[in-house]
Short mmCIF file of C-alpha atoms in Angstrom, two decimals:
data_model
loop_
_atom_site.label_atom_id
_atom_site.label_comp_id
_atom_site.label_asym_id
_atom_site.label_seq_id
_atom_site.Cartn_x
_atom_site.Cartn_y
_atom_site.Cartn_z
CA MET A 238 -5.04 -87.43 29.57
CA THR A 239 -8.30 -88.49 28.13
CA THR A 240 -8.98 -91.74 26.40
CA GLU A 241 -9.74 -90.01 23.09
CA ASN A 242 -6.14 -89.23 22.26
CA VAL A 243 -4.56 -92.59 22.98
CA SER A 244 -4.51 -95.08 20.19
CA ALA A 245 -2.68 -98.08 18.82
CA LYS A 246 -1.34 -98.14 15.31
CA VAL A 247 -0.51 -101.21 13.33
CA GLN A 248 2.03 -101.09 10.53
CA PRO A 249 1.87 -104.22 8.42
CA ARG A 250 5.15 -105.49 7.02
CA ASN A 251 5.27 -105.75 3.24
CA PRO A 252 1.53 -105.22 2.99
CA LEU A 253 1.60 -105.51 -0.77
CA ILE A 254 3.17 -108.95 -0.94
CA PRO A 255 0.07 -111.12 -1.07
CA VAL A 256 1.65 -114.57 -0.83
CA SER A 257 4.62 -115.33 1.40
CA ASP A 258 6.58 -118.56 1.92
CA GLN A 259 4.48 -119.23 5.01
CA THR A 260 1.33 -118.94 2.91
CA TRP A 261 2.63 -121.63 0.55
CA ALA A 262 3.52 -123.82 3.54
CA GLY A 263 0.00 -123.28 4.89
CA LEU A 264 -1.51 -124.39 1.56
CA ALA A 265 0.68 -127.51 1.66
CA VAL A 266 -0.56 -128.30 5.19
CA LEU A 267 -4.12 -127.79 3.96
CA ALA A 268 -3.59 -130.25 1.11
CA VAL A 269 -2.08 -132.90 3.40
CA THR A 270 -4.85 -132.42 5.95
CA LEU A 271 -7.53 -132.90 3.31
CA VAL A 272 -5.82 -136.03 1.95
CA ILE A 273 -5.68 -137.51 5.48
CA GLY A 274 -9.37 -136.66 5.90
CA TRP A 275 -10.19 -138.34 2.59
CA VAL A 276 -8.25 -141.49 3.59
CA MET A 277 -10.11 -141.56 6.91
CA SER A 278 -13.45 -141.16 5.19
CA ARG A 279 -12.89 -144.46 3.35
CA THR A 280 -13.12 -146.40 6.62
CA ASP A 281 -14.82 -144.12 9.15
CA GLY A 282 -16.90 -141.21 7.93
CA THR A 283 -17.45 -139.88 11.42
CA ALA A 284 -13.72 -139.82 12.18
CA ALA A 285 -13.16 -137.92 8.93
CA ALA A 286 -15.89 -135.39 9.75
CA ILE A 287 -14.42 -134.87 13.24
CA TRP A 288 -10.97 -134.46 11.65
CA VAL A 289 -12.22 -131.59 9.49
CA LEU A 290 -14.14 -129.95 12.34
CA ALA A 291 -11.09 -130.28 14.59
CA GLY A 292 -9.07 -128.45 11.94
CA VAL A 293 -11.54 -125.57 12.09
CA PHE A 294 -11.42 -125.83 15.90
CA GLY A 295 -7.61 -125.43 15.93
CA PHE A 296 -7.75 -122.62 13.35
CA THR A 297 -10.33 -120.77 15.45
CA LEU A 298 -8.35 -121.19 18.68
CA GLN A 299 -5.24 -119.84 16.96
CA ARG A 300 -6.94 -116.96 15.15
CA SER A 301 -8.86 -115.69 18.17
CA ARG A 302 -5.97 -116.52 20.54
CA PHE A 303 -8.53 -118.20 22.70
CA CYS A 304 -7.01 -118.96 26.06
CA PHE A 305 -8.63 -120.32 29.19
CA ALA A 306 -5.49 -119.80 31.28
CA SER A 307 -5.46 -116.13 30.38
CA ALA A 308 -9.22 -115.84 30.96
CA PHE A 309 -8.90 -116.72 34.63
CA ARG A 310 -5.37 -115.47 35.31
CA ASP A 311 -5.64 -112.02 33.73
CA LEU A 312 -8.57 -111.08 35.95
CA PHE A 313 -6.18 -111.33 38.90
CA LEU A 314 -2.98 -110.30 37.14
CA PHE A 315 -4.03 -107.41 34.90
CA GLY A 316 -7.68 -106.78 35.76
CA SER A 317 -8.53 -107.89 32.21
CA GLY A 318 -11.59 -109.93 31.28
CA HIS A 319 -10.81 -110.14 27.56
CA ASN A 320 -10.75 -113.93 27.16
CA MET A 321 -13.40 -114.58 29.81
CA LYS A 322 -15.90 -112.56 27.77
CA GLY A 323 -15.24 -114.75 24.74
CA ILE A 324 -15.75 -117.90 26.81
CA MET A 325 -19.05 -116.62 28.22
CA ALA A 326 -20.31 -115.73 24.73
CA GLY A 327 -19.28 -119.13 23.40
CA MET A 328 -20.92 -121.05 26.23
CA ALA A 329 -24.15 -119.06 25.82
CA VAL A 330 -24.36 -120.11 22.15
CA THR A 331 -23.45 -123.70 22.98
CA THR A 332 -26.04 -123.86 25.77
CA LEU A 333 -28.87 -123.16 23.33
CA GLY A 334 -27.65 -125.73 20.82
CA PHE A 335 -26.91 -128.41 23.42
CA ALA A 336 -30.31 -127.87 25.02
CA ALA A 337 -31.99 -128.55 21.68
CA ILE A 338 -29.96 -131.73 21.16
CA MET A 339 -30.49 -132.94 24.73
CA HIS A 340 -34.21 -132.23 24.48
CA TRP A 341 -34.29 -134.50 21.47
CA ILE A 342 -32.52 -137.28 23.43
CA VAL A 343 -34.40 -136.79 26.73
CA PRO A 344 -37.72 -135.05 26.04
CA ASN A 345 -38.97 -135.35 29.62
CA PRO A 346 -36.39 -134.43 32.23
CA GLY A 347 -37.13 -135.29 35.83
CA SER A 348 -37.16 -139.02 35.20
CA GLY A 349 -33.54 -139.28 36.30
CA VAL A 350 -32.38 -140.20 32.78
CA LEU A 351 -29.32 -138.27 31.58
CA PRO A 352 -28.76 -137.35 27.92
CA SER A 353 -26.16 -139.69 26.45
CA GLU A 354 -22.77 -138.17 25.60
CA ALA A 355 -23.57 -134.86 27.32
CA HIS A 356 -20.76 -133.85 29.66
CA VAL A 357 -22.72 -134.30 32.87
CA LEU A 358 -19.96 -135.30 35.29
CA PRO A 359 -19.84 -136.21 38.99
CA VAL A 360 -19.88 -133.34 41.47
CA GLY A 361 -17.69 -133.71 44.52
CA LEU A 362 -14.20 -133.52 45.89
CA SER A 363 -12.65 -134.95 42.72
CA VAL A 364 -13.82 -132.07 40.55
CA VAL A 365 -12.84 -129.47 43.16
CA VAL A 366 -9.33 -130.91 43.63
CA GLY A 367 -9.03 -131.39 39.87
CA GLY A 368 -10.16 -127.82 39.15
CA VAL A 369 -7.81 -126.18 41.64
CA MET A 370 -4.85 -128.29 40.48
CA PHE A 371 -5.67 -127.59 36.85
CA GLY A 372 -5.99 -123.86 37.55
CA VAL A 373 -2.57 -123.71 39.21
CA GLY A 374 -1.03 -125.82 36.43
CA MET A 375 -2.40 -123.79 33.53
CA VAL A 376 -1.17 -120.50 34.99
CA ILE A 377 2.30 -121.87 35.76
CA ALA A 378 2.59 -123.43 32.28
CA GLY A 379 1.20 -120.33 30.58
CA GLY A 380 -1.59 -122.21 28.82
CA CYS A 381 -4.19 -124.91 29.43
CA VAL A 382 -4.27 -128.23 27.56
CA SER A 383 -6.06 -126.95 24.44
CA GLY A 384 -3.98 -123.76 24.56
CA SER A 385 -0.74 -125.72 24.73
CA LEU A 386 -1.91 -127.96 21.88
CA TYR A 387 -2.48 -125.10 19.47
CA ARG A 388 0.68 -123.32 20.61
CA MET A 389 2.62 -126.52 19.94
CA ALA A 390 1.55 -126.11 16.33
CA GLU A 391 2.51 -122.42 16.32
CA GLY A 392 6.10 -123.34 17.22
CA TYR A 393 6.14 -122.77 20.99
CA VAL A 394 8.72 -125.31 22.17
CA ALA A 395 7.70 -124.77 25.82
CA SER A 396 4.21 -126.01 24.90
CA TRP A 397 5.68 -129.30 23.63
CA VAL A 398 7.20 -129.73 27.09
CA THR A 399 3.82 -128.90 28.65
CA ILE A 400 1.98 -131.53 26.60
CA GLY A 401 4.71 -134.05 27.53
CA GLY A 402 4.00 -133.19 31.17
CA VAL A 403 0.25 -133.59 30.62
CA ILE A 404 0.77 -137.09 29.21
CA VAL A 405 2.95 -138.11 32.18
CA GLY A 406 0.46 -136.52 34.61
CA LEU A 407 -2.39 -138.50 33.04
CA GLY A 408 -0.29 -141.64 33.51
CA ALA A 409 0.12 -140.86 37.21
CA LEU A 410 -3.63 -140.36 37.48
CA THR A 411 -4.23 -143.66 35.69
CA LEU A 412 -2.20 -145.46 38.36
CA THR A 413 -4.17 -143.82 41.20
CA TRP A 414 -7.58 -143.63 39.53
CA ASN A 415 -9.07 -146.70 41.22
CA TRP A 416 -8.35 -145.22 44.67
CA TRP A 417 -10.05 -141.93 43.71
CA TYR A 418 -12.94 -143.80 42.16
CA GLY A 419 -13.50 -146.17 45.08
CA THR A 420 -13.03 -143.53 47.77
CA PHE A 421 -14.82 -140.54 46.25
CA ILE A 422 -16.04 -140.55 42.67
CA THR A 423 -18.34 -143.57 42.94
CA HIS A 424 -20.28 -141.72 45.68
CA GLU A 425 -20.43 -138.42 43.80
CA PRO A 426 -23.74 -137.51 42.14
CA LYS A 427 -24.06 -136.37 38.55
CA ILE A 428 -26.28 -133.31 38.89
CA TRP A 429 -28.08 -132.30 35.70
CA LEU A 430 -29.94 -129.01 36.11
CA PRO A 431 -33.12 -129.98 34.21
CA ASN A 432 -33.59 -132.82 36.75
CA VAL A 433 -33.21 -130.51 39.75
CA ALA A 434 -36.21 -129.21 41.68
CA GLY A 435 -38.52 -129.27 38.68
CA LEU A 436 -36.41 -126.74 36.79
CA GLY A 437 -36.91 -128.58 33.50
CA TYR A 438 -35.23 -127.28 30.35
CA THR A 439 -36.63 -123.76 30.60
CA GLY A 440 -35.42 -123.22 34.14
CA ALA A 441 -32.05 -124.86 33.51
CA ILE A 442 -31.37 -122.85 30.34
CA GLY A 443 -32.55 -119.63 32.00
CA LEU A 444 -30.36 -120.22 35.04
CA THR A 445 -27.32 -121.07 32.92
CA LEU A 446 -27.68 -118.01 30.67
CA LEU A 447 -28.23 -115.77 33.70
CA GLY A 448 -25.08 -117.18 35.29
CA LEU A 449 -23.07 -116.53 32.11
CA LEU A 450 -24.44 -112.99 31.85
CA ALA A 451 -23.63 -112.34 35.52
CA ILE A 452 -20.00 -113.38 34.97
CA TYR A 453 -19.78 -111.29 31.79
CA LEU A 454 -20.96 -108.26 33.76
CA LEU A 455 -18.67 -109.09 36.67
CA VAL A 456 -15.55 -109.15 34.47
CA THR A 457 -16.70 -105.93 32.76
CA TRP A 458 -16.92 -104.38 36.22
CA VAL A 459 -13.42 -105.66 37.08
CA GLU A 460 -12.09 -104.06 33.86
CA ALA A 461 -13.81 -100.76 34.62
CA ARG A 462 -12.45 -100.75 38.17
CA ASN A 463 -8.94 -101.33 36.83
CA GLY A 464 -9.17 -98.52 34.30
CA LEU A 465 -8.82 -100.84 31.31
CA PHE A 466 -10.48 -100.13 28.02
CA THR A 467 -10.30 -101.88 24.70
CA PRO A 468 -8.04 -99.83 22.47
CA LYS A 469 -9.19 -98.67 19.11
CA ILE A 470 -6.59 -99.89 16.66
CA ASN A 471 -5.73 -97.45 13.88
CA ARG A 472 -4.18 -99.00 10.84
CA LYS A 473 -1.88 -97.28 8.45
CA VAL A 474 -3.56 -97.56 5.12
CA THR A 475 -1.40 -98.70 2.24
CA PRO A 476 -3.37 -98.58 -0.97
CA ALA A 477 -3.80 -102.02 -2.49
CA MET A 478 -3.39 -101.44 -6.20
CA THR A 479 -3.12 -104.90 -7.73
CA PHE A 480 -5.69 -107.68 -7.74
CA PRO A 481 -3.67 -110.10 -5.53
CA SER A 482 -2.99 -107.41 -2.96
CA ARG A 483 -6.68 -106.56 -2.88
CA VAL A 484 -7.57 -110.20 -2.29
CA ARG A 485 -4.99 -110.26 0.49
CA GLU A 486 -6.46 -107.08 1.97
CA ALA A 487 -9.97 -108.51 1.89
CA SER A 488 -8.87 -111.74 3.56
CA ASP A 489 -6.78 -110.06 6.26
CA PRO A 490 -9.54 -109.90 8.89
CA ILE A 491 -9.79 -113.71 8.76
CA PHE A 492 -6.25 -114.84 7.99
CA LYS A 493 -3.95 -112.06 9.15
CA ARG A 494 -5.39 -110.12 12.04
CA GLY A 495 -6.45 -111.75 15.30
CA TRP A 496 -10.22 -112.28 15.55
CA PRO A 497 -12.26 -110.43 18.15
CA ILE A 498 -12.50 -112.80 21.09
CA VAL A 499 -16.31 -112.90 21.17
CA ILE A 500 -16.34 -113.97 17.50
CA GLY A 501 -13.89 -116.74 18.38
CA GLY A 502 -16.10 -117.85 21.28
CA VAL A 503 -19.22 -117.94 19.12
CA VAL A 504 -17.47 -119.94 16.35
CA LEU A 505 -16.20 -122.41 18.96
CA GLY A 506 -19.72 -122.61 20.41
CA VAL A 507 -21.22 -123.46 17.02
CA LEU A 508 -18.44 -126.02 16.39
CA GLY A 509 -19.24 -127.62 19.74
CA ILE A 510 -22.89 -127.95 18.75
CA VAL A 511 -22.05 -129.52 15.38
CA MET A 512 -19.57 -131.85 17.09
CA TYR A 513 -22.26 -133.01 19.52
CA THR A 514 -24.66 -133.79 16.68
CA ILE A 515 -22.15 -136.07 14.96
CA HIS A 516 -20.23 -137.47 17.91
CA MET A 517 -19.98 -135.91 21.36
CA PRO A 518 -19.23 -132.49 22.87
CA LEU A 519 -15.75 -131.03 22.36
CA GLY A 520 -12.94 -132.39 24.49
CA VAL A 521 -9.26 -133.04 23.93
CA THR A 522 -8.10 -135.06 26.94
CA GLY A 523 -9.27 -138.50 25.77
CA GLU A 524 -6.55 -138.85 23.15
CA LEU A 525 -3.84 -137.63 25.54
CA MET A 526 -5.04 -140.29 28.00
CA ARG A 527 -4.64 -142.87 25.22
CA ALA A 528 -1.17 -141.51 24.52
CA SER A 529 -0.23 -141.85 28.18
CA GLN A 530 -1.41 -145.46 28.22
CA LEU A 531 0.59 -146.14 25.07
CA VAL A 532 3.73 -144.67 26.65
CA MET A 533 3.12 -146.69 29.82
CA GLY A 534 2.90 -149.82 27.69
CA TRP A 535 6.25 -149.01 26.05
CA GLY A 536 7.76 -148.48 29.49
CA GLY A 537 6.50 -151.85 30.68
CA ILE A 538 4.06 -150.29 33.17
CA ASP A 539 0.82 -152.23 33.45
CA VAL A 540 -2.20 -150.07 32.80
CA PRO A 541 -4.76 -151.03 35.44
CA VAL A 542 -8.40 -151.65 34.55
CA LEU A 543 -9.97 -148.28 35.33
CA ASP A 544 -13.06 -148.80 37.47
CA GLY A 545 -16.20 -147.07 36.31
CA LEU A 546 -14.46 -144.72 33.88
CA ALA A 547 -16.27 -145.92 30.77
CA THR A 548 -19.65 -145.39 32.46
CA LEU A 549 -18.90 -141.83 33.56
CA GLY A 550 -18.88 -140.30 30.09
CA GLY A 551 -16.85 -137.20 29.33
CA CYS A 552 -13.49 -137.07 27.61
CA THR A 553 -11.39 -139.70 29.31
CA GLY A 554 -14.22 -142.22 29.22
CA ARG A 555 -13.41 -142.42 25.53
CA SER A 556 -9.81 -143.44 26.07
CA GLY A 557 -10.67 -147.11 25.56
CA GLU A 558 -10.86 -146.77 21.76
CA SER A 559 -8.26 -148.90 20.04
CA GLY A 560 -6.21 -148.41 16.88
CA LEU A 561 -4.33 -145.30 15.78
CA ILE A 562 -7.26 -143.63 14.08
CA SER A 563 -10.06 -143.08 16.55
CA HIS A 564 -12.56 -140.34 17.20
CA THR A 565 -10.38 -138.93 19.97
CA PHE A 566 -7.37 -139.00 17.62
CA SER A 567 -9.35 -137.01 15.05
CA ILE A 568 -10.29 -134.28 17.46
CA THR A 569 -7.05 -133.83 19.41
CA VAL A 570 -4.49 -134.42 16.68
CA GLY A 571 -6.80 -132.80 14.12
CA LEU A 572 -6.62 -129.42 15.79
CA LEU A 573 -2.84 -129.26 15.25
CA PRO A 574 -2.86 -128.76 11.45
CA GLY A 575 -5.70 -126.27 11.87
CA ALA A 576 -3.69 -124.18 14.31
CA LEU A 577 -0.58 -124.55 12.16
CA MET A 578 -2.49 -123.23 9.14
CA GLY A 579 -3.78 -120.34 11.25
CA ALA A 580 -0.21 -119.40 12.15
CA LEU A 581 1.20 -119.93 8.64
CA PHE A 582 -1.49 -117.97 6.78
CA ALA A 583 -0.91 -115.11 9.23
CA GLY A 584 2.86 -115.37 8.76
CA GLU A 585 3.16 -115.93 12.51
CA PHE A 586 4.79 -119.35 12.64
CA LYS A 587 8.10 -119.26 14.47
CA LEU A 588 10.06 -121.69 16.62
CA ARG A 589 9.99 -120.00 20.00
CA LEU A 590 12.62 -121.15 22.46
CA PRO A 591 12.57 -119.57 25.91
CA ASN A 592 16.02 -118.29 26.98
CA ASN A 593 15.11 -118.62 30.64
CA TRP A 594 15.52 -122.23 31.87
CA ARG A 595 12.83 -121.68 34.49
CA ARG A 596 10.19 -121.60 31.72
CA TYR A 597 10.91 -125.23 30.81
CA VAL A 598 10.54 -126.26 34.45
CA GLN A 599 7.29 -124.28 34.65
CA SER A 600 5.99 -125.85 31.44
CA LEU A 601 6.76 -129.36 32.65
CA GLY A 602 5.44 -128.80 36.18
CA GLY A 603 2.28 -127.08 34.97
CA GLY A 604 1.74 -129.88 32.45
CA LEU A 605 2.12 -132.58 35.10
CA LEU A 606 -0.43 -130.82 37.33
CA MET A 607 -2.86 -130.34 34.44
CA GLY A 608 -2.54 -133.93 33.28
CA TYR A 609 -3.28 -135.39 36.70
CA ALA A 610 -6.10 -132.89 37.23
CA ALA A 611 -7.71 -133.41 33.82
CA GLY A 612 -7.84 -137.14 34.48
CA LEU A 613 -9.34 -136.61 37.91
CA ALA A 614 -11.95 -134.09 36.78
CA ILE A 615 -12.67 -136.17 33.64
CA GLY A 616 -11.72 -133.38 31.27
CA CYS A 617 -9.84 -130.13 30.87
CA THR A 618 -11.05 -126.57 30.41
CA ILE A 619 -12.75 -127.73 27.19
CA GLY A 620 -14.36 -131.03 28.20
CA ALA A 621 -15.13 -130.40 31.89
CA PHE A 622 -15.94 -126.67 31.57
CA PHE A 623 -16.64 -125.31 28.07
CA SER A 624 -18.65 -128.44 27.16
CA ALA A 625 -20.02 -129.17 30.67
CA VAL A 626 -21.72 -125.86 31.51
CA PRO A 627 -23.73 -125.99 28.24
CA SER A 628 -24.57 -129.63 29.05
CA LEU A 629 -26.51 -128.00 31.93
CA SER A 630 -24.25 -129.88 34.32
CA VAL A 631 -23.52 -128.50 37.78
CA SER A 632 -20.04 -130.07 37.52
CA GLY A 633 -19.05 -127.44 34.91
CA TRP A 634 -19.75 -124.57 37.30
CA VAL A 635 -17.95 -126.27 40.20
CA PHE A 636 -14.95 -126.99 37.96
CA GLY A 637 -14.98 -123.37 36.73
CA LEU A 638 -15.03 -121.95 40.27
CA ALA A 639 -12.21 -124.30 41.28
CA LEU A 640 -10.25 -123.21 38.18
CA GLY A 641 -10.63 -119.61 39.39
CA VAL A 642 -9.25 -120.49 42.83
CA GLY A 643 -6.37 -122.41 41.27
CA ALA A 644 -5.61 -119.59 38.82
CA PHE A 645 -5.46 -117.12 41.72
CA VAL A 646 -2.92 -119.33 43.52
CA GLY A 647 -1.00 -119.82 40.26
CA THR A 648 -0.84 -116.04 39.76
CA LEU A 649 0.78 -115.63 43.19
CA ILE A 650 3.33 -118.28 42.19
CA ILE A 651 4.31 -116.86 38.78
CA LYS A 652 4.74 -113.36 40.22
CA ARG A 653 7.57 -114.81 42.32
CA ILE A 654 9.33 -116.49 39.37
CA PRO A 655 11.69 -114.06 37.62
CA MET B 298 4.70 -89.59 17.00
CA THR B 299 8.30 -90.25 17.97
CA GLU B 300 10.86 -90.46 15.21
CA ARG B 301 12.77 -93.70 14.76
CA ASN B 302 16.18 -93.37 16.39
CA GLU B 303 18.72 -95.58 18.07
CA ASP B 304 18.44 -94.13 21.59
CA VAL B 305 15.06 -95.70 22.24
CA PRO B 306 15.36 -98.23 25.07
CA VAL B 307 14.41 -101.75 24.03
CA LEU B 308 12.75 -104.45 26.10
CA ASP B 309 13.26 -107.77 24.35
CA VAL B 310 10.77 -110.38 25.56
CA ARG B 311 11.06 -112.67 22.54
CA GLY B 312 10.86 -116.33 23.46
CA GLU B 313 8.96 -115.62 26.65
CA ILE B 314 5.86 -117.67 27.42
CA CYS B 315 2.53 -116.24 28.50
CA PRO B 316 2.09 -113.99 30.52
CA TYR B 317 5.70 -112.83 30.93
CA PRO B 318 5.75 -110.50 27.86
CA MET B 319 2.94 -108.48 29.43
CA MET B 320 4.27 -108.77 33.01
CA LYS B 321 7.79 -107.70 32.00
CA THR B 322 6.42 -104.73 30.05
CA ASN B 323 4.40 -103.56 33.04
CA GLU B 324 7.43 -104.06 35.29
CA GLU B 325 9.58 -102.00 32.91
CA LEU B 326 7.07 -99.15 32.82
CA ASP B 327 6.34 -99.18 36.56
CA LYS B 328 9.61 -100.17 38.23
CA ASN B 329 12.68 -100.29 35.98
CA ARG B 330 12.04 -97.18 33.89
CA PRO B 331 9.22 -95.25 35.55
CA GLY B 332 7.94 -92.46 33.34
CA VAL B 333 10.15 -93.45 30.39
CA PRO B 334 8.96 -91.30 27.44
CA VAL B 335 9.39 -94.02 24.83
CA LEU B 336 10.02 -97.77 24.94
CA ASP B 337 10.27 -100.41 22.24
CA VAL B 338 9.01 -103.86 23.21
CA LEU B 339 10.08 -106.75 20.96
CA THR B 340 7.83 -109.78 21.18
CA ASP B 341 7.03 -112.96 19.27
CA HIS B 342 3.91 -113.68 21.32
CA PRO B 343 0.80 -112.78 19.30
CA PRO B 344 -1.57 -112.44 22.31
CA ALA B 345 0.73 -109.70 23.63
CA LEU B 346 -0.48 -107.52 20.73
CA SER B 347 -3.89 -107.35 22.34
CA THR B 348 -2.80 -107.38 25.99
CA ILE B 349 0.14 -104.94 26.10
CA PRO B 350 -1.69 -101.99 24.43
CA PRO B 351 -4.45 -101.69 27.07
CA GLN B 352 -1.87 -101.91 29.86
CA ALA B 353 0.32 -99.26 28.22
CA MET B 354 -2.61 -96.97 27.46
CA LYS B 355 -3.76 -97.21 31.05
CA ARG B 356 -0.34 -95.73 31.89
CA GLY B 357 -0.75 -92.93 29.33
CA TYR B 358 1.17 -94.37 26.38
CA GLU B 359 0.30 -94.52 22.73
CA VAL B 360 1.12 -97.79 21.02
CA GLU B 361 2.33 -98.39 17.51
CA ILE B 362 2.78 -101.97 16.35
CA ASP B 363 5.28 -102.89 13.62
CA GLU B 364 5.64 -106.37 12.22
CA ILE B 365 9.42 -106.80 12.00
CA ASP B 366 9.70 -110.45 10.96
CA ASN B 367 7.59 -113.61 10.71
CA GLY B 368 5.89 -113.84 14.08
CA GLU B 369 7.85 -110.92 15.54
CA TRP B 370 6.60 -107.47 16.37
CA ARG B 371 7.90 -104.22 17.79
CA LEU B 372 5.50 -102.31 19.98
CA ARG B 373 6.57 -98.71 20.33
CA LEU B 374 5.12 -97.24 23.49
CA SER B 375 5.36 -93.47 23.65
CA LYS B 376 3.95 -90.87 25.99
CA ALA B 377 1.47 -88.80 24.08
#
């Protein structure tokens, strides 16, 4: 058969009912979110701004079903590069924006000075071990840290278990951090491309964009080799006769139907740039690290003084902020109402309980691995990859390659779990 | 297009975490019911709406997606 006569059809349920119960719930969440933002703005304008941006971040992740676990795993599992293409597009956009910001902070690279707050992280065994562990964990759990966060808000109970595992894993890392730091990380160089071999900004940006393009073409080749093509979705047209149903129809591409993945990537890229201008690049692990230290305190476990962490930058370096409301709180917790609104406005919210007990074990185990790994690599797929590659940091590429290796191993594991 | 009837085999992957909805569908089409003319897949996993269709089409199926409840869909896969 030829590809012309295969198609997918979508039949919307009750297409003429413009406002459902879930829509009202979504509006209530919006109102509460804005009130929290307004309260925050009274004491910390930056925290409030991050809170709002994080809401858009969560909404975008949910709407485009952005998933780093799937990006790596599906190349091996299904020969699909769907999510990876979105990530490449997003990082290309972010690279240009970050370069402009970093150029403003460090106009003359080559002096050895690194741009403050950019996610330029140490390159060495820690990031390789962290990347492989994280890759295995995200495939076993069925989502990375950011993915599990937004799925938590969508009603995936397994993702709550995963995030619990991440928090415990970060605690385990906290207890062993000083060994890792003293043995390896303190000797590992932070390699920033504009400082390398006279590349400067032009060379570093060019090299990064070429690398992203090469991966985009590689995954396109993988898809072609596997006979995959993006289906053209035909929709049954139900005439919208009333004003509310027309408004609903017009808003469906944003609120109802999943966004094209490249659009999602580009929106996330722009959000990352805005976030860097007001605070620091995107990252979600810092707050989970704080949560793990809080839980350790409740359990009577002494949190050791973490050598060198605050000087390394990146997500977890921020975990020293005190008080409930912090910048890391705004970004990590702030994405939850955004993702919840995404699900509610689409009428997709549902408590999803796996029937198979193995899924809970997988979620917990994958979470533990990811937590430990995200602490070790100083960030997850967002902080140590999606924000690091555009920071023109070699660590982002090393972490990404290690994620690929880990995802491959994880794929072999999940194929054996019924 | 196939008419709605009760004899259509159903694969219920509701509640499954990523990527099992897609894996189980492929397994059903390749191993459990090879060459099945029509199969209904019930899922509550939104990403499956964009991952199952390409896999089914690669195997020569047309896909029709029905929203059956909040966050639940039926994908009817039928041999064209």
